[in-house]
Short mmCIF file of C-alpha atoms in Angstrom, two decimals:
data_model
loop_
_atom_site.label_atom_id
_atom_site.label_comp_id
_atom_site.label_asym_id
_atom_site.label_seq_id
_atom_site.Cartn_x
_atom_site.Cartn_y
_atom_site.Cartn_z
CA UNK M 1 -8.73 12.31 -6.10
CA UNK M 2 -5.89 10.34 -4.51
CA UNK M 3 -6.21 8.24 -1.31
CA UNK M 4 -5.02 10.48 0.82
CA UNK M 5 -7.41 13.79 -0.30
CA UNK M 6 -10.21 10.78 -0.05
CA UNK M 7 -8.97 10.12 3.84
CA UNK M 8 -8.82 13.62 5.18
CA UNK M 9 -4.63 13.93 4.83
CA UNK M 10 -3.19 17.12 3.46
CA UNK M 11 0.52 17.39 2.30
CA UNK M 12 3.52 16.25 4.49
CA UNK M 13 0.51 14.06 6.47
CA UNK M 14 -1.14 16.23 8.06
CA UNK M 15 -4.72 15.24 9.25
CA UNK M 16 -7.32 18.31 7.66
CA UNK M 17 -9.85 18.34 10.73
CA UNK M 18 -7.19 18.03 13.70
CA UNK M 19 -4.14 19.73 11.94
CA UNK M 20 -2.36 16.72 14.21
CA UNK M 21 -0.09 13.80 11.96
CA UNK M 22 -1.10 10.77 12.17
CA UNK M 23 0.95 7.69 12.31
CA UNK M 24 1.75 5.97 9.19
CA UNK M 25 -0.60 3.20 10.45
CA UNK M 26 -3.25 5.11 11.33
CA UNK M 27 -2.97 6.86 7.86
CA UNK M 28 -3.08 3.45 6.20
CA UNK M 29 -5.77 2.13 8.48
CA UNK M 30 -8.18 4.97 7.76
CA UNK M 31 -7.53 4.43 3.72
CA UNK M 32 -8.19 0.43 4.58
CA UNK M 33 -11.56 1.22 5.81
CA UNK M 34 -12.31 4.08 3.29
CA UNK M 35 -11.77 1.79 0.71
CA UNK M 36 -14.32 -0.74 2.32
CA UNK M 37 -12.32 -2.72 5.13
CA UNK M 38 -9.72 -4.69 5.75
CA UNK M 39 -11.66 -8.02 4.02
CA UNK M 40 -11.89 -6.07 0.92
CA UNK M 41 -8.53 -5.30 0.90
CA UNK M 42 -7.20 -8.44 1.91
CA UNK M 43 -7.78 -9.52 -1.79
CA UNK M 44 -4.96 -8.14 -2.94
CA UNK M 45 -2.11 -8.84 -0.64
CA UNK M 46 -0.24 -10.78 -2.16
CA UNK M 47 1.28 -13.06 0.35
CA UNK M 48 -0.78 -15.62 2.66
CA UNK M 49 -1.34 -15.11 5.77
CA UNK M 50 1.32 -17.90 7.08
CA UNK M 51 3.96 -16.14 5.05
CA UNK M 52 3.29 -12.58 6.38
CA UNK M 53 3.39 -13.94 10.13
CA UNK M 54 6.53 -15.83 9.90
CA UNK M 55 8.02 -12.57 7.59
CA UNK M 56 6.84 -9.95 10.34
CA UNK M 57 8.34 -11.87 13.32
CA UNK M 58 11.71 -11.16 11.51
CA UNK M 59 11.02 -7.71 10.18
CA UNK M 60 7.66 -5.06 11.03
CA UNK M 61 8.14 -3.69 7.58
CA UNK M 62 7.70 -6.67 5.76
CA UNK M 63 11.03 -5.86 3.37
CA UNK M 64 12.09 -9.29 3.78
CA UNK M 65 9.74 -9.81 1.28
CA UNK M 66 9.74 -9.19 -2.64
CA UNK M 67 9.17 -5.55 -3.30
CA UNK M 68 8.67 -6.41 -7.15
CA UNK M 69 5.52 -8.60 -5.73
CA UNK M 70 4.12 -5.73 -3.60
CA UNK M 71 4.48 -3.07 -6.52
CA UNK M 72 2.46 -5.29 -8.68
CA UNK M 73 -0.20 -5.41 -5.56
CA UNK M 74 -0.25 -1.78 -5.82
CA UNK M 75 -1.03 -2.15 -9.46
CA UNK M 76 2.77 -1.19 -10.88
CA UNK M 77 5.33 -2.54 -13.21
CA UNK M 78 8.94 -1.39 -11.62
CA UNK M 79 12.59 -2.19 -12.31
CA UNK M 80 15.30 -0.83 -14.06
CA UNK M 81 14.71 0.47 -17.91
CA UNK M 82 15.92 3.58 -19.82
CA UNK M 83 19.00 4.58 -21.37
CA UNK M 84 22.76 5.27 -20.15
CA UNK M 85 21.26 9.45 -19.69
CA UNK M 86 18.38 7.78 -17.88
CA UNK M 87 18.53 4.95 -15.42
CA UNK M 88 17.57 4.14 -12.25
CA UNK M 89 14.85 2.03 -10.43
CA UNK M 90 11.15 3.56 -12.49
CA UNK M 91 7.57 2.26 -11.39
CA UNK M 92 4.98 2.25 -14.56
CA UNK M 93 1.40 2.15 -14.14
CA UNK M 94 -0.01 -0.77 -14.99
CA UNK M 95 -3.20 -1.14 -13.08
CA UNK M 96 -5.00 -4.01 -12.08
CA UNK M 97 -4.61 -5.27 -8.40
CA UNK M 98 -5.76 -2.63 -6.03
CA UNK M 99 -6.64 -0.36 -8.87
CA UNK M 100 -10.00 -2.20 -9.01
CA UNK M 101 -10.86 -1.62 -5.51
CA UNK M 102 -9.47 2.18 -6.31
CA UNK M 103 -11.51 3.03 -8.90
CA UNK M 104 -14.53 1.59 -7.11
CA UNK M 105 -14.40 4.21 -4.67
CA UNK M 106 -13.47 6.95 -6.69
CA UNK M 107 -9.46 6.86 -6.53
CA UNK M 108 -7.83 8.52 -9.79
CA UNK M 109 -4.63 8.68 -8.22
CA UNK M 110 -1.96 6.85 -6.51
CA UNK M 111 1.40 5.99 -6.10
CA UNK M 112 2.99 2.89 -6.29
CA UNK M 113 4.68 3.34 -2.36
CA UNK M 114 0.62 4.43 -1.29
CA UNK M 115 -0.39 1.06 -2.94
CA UNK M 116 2.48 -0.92 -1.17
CA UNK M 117 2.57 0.85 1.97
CA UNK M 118 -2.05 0.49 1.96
CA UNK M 119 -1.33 -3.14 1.85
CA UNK M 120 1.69 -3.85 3.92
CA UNK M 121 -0.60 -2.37 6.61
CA UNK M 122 -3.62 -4.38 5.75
CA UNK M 123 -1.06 -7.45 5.93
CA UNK M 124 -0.29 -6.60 9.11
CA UNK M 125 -3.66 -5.99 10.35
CA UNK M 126 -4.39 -10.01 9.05
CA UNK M 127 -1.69 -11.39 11.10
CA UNK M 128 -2.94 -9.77 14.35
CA UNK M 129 -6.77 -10.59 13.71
CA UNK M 130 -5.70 -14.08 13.08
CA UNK M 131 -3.55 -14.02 16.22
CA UNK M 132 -6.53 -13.07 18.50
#
C-alpha cells in the first residue's frame, strides 16, 4: 500500500469518499496524521525549526533548501549516475528516514517526491505551531 491508497486518494488526487481534490496540503496533512501526527513526523525533517522559518519567509516551498537533504529524509539516494545512453537526475531507494515511520504503519510504497513533499508540509506545519 502506498501513502496515498492508505489516506483515501485515488489517481490524479482525487479524494475516494468526496470524488473532490484536495489541496496538496491537505493531502499531505491527512498522510501526517495517518502516519501518527505531526510530532512523529517531525523526527525526520531534516532541518531545525529556526532554519525552516527563516527559509519559508523567503520561499513557501522550501526549495531554497538542499533537495539532496530532503530526498535522504524521504529515505532516497539521488543524483546523477548511469552511462552516456542513460543519464539524468535518478532517485534509489535506500530506506531509512521516514521509511521507519512507513513501515510502521503499513507503507510498502513510496516515492521519493511523496517522502519530500510529506515532510516539507510537516516543516511547515512546525513553523506555524511554533509561531502561535
Amino acid at each position: 500500500m502506498d501513502i496515498k491508497e492508505a489516506i483515501g486518494i485515488h489517481k490524479c488526487n482525487i479524494d475516494i469518499e468526496t470524488g473532490e481534490r484536495p489541496s496538496h496540503s491537505e493531502i499531505y496533512g491527512r498522510a501526517i496524521e495517518y502516519l501518527g501526527g505531526l510530532d512523529e513526523v517531525a523526527e525526520f525533517v531534516p532541518f531545525p525549526v529556526e532554519t525552516l522559518r527563516e527559509k519559508l519567509r523567503e520561499d513557501p516551498n522550501l526549495n531554497n533548501t538542499p533537495l539532496s537533504t530532503w530526498d535522504k529524509a524521504a529515505g532516497f539516494k539521488c543524483g546523477t549516475w548511469g552511462n552516456v545512453w542513460r543519464q539524468g537526475y535518478q532517485c534509489l531507494l535506500a530506506r531509512g528516514g521516514i521509511w521507519e515511520l512507513y513501515k510502521k504503519h503499513g507503507i510498502t510504497a513510496a516515492s521519493c517526491a511523496d517522502g519530500v513533499c510529506l515532510l516539507k508540509e510537516a516543516a511547515r506545519m512546525l513553523v506555524e505551531r511554533e509561531a502561535a
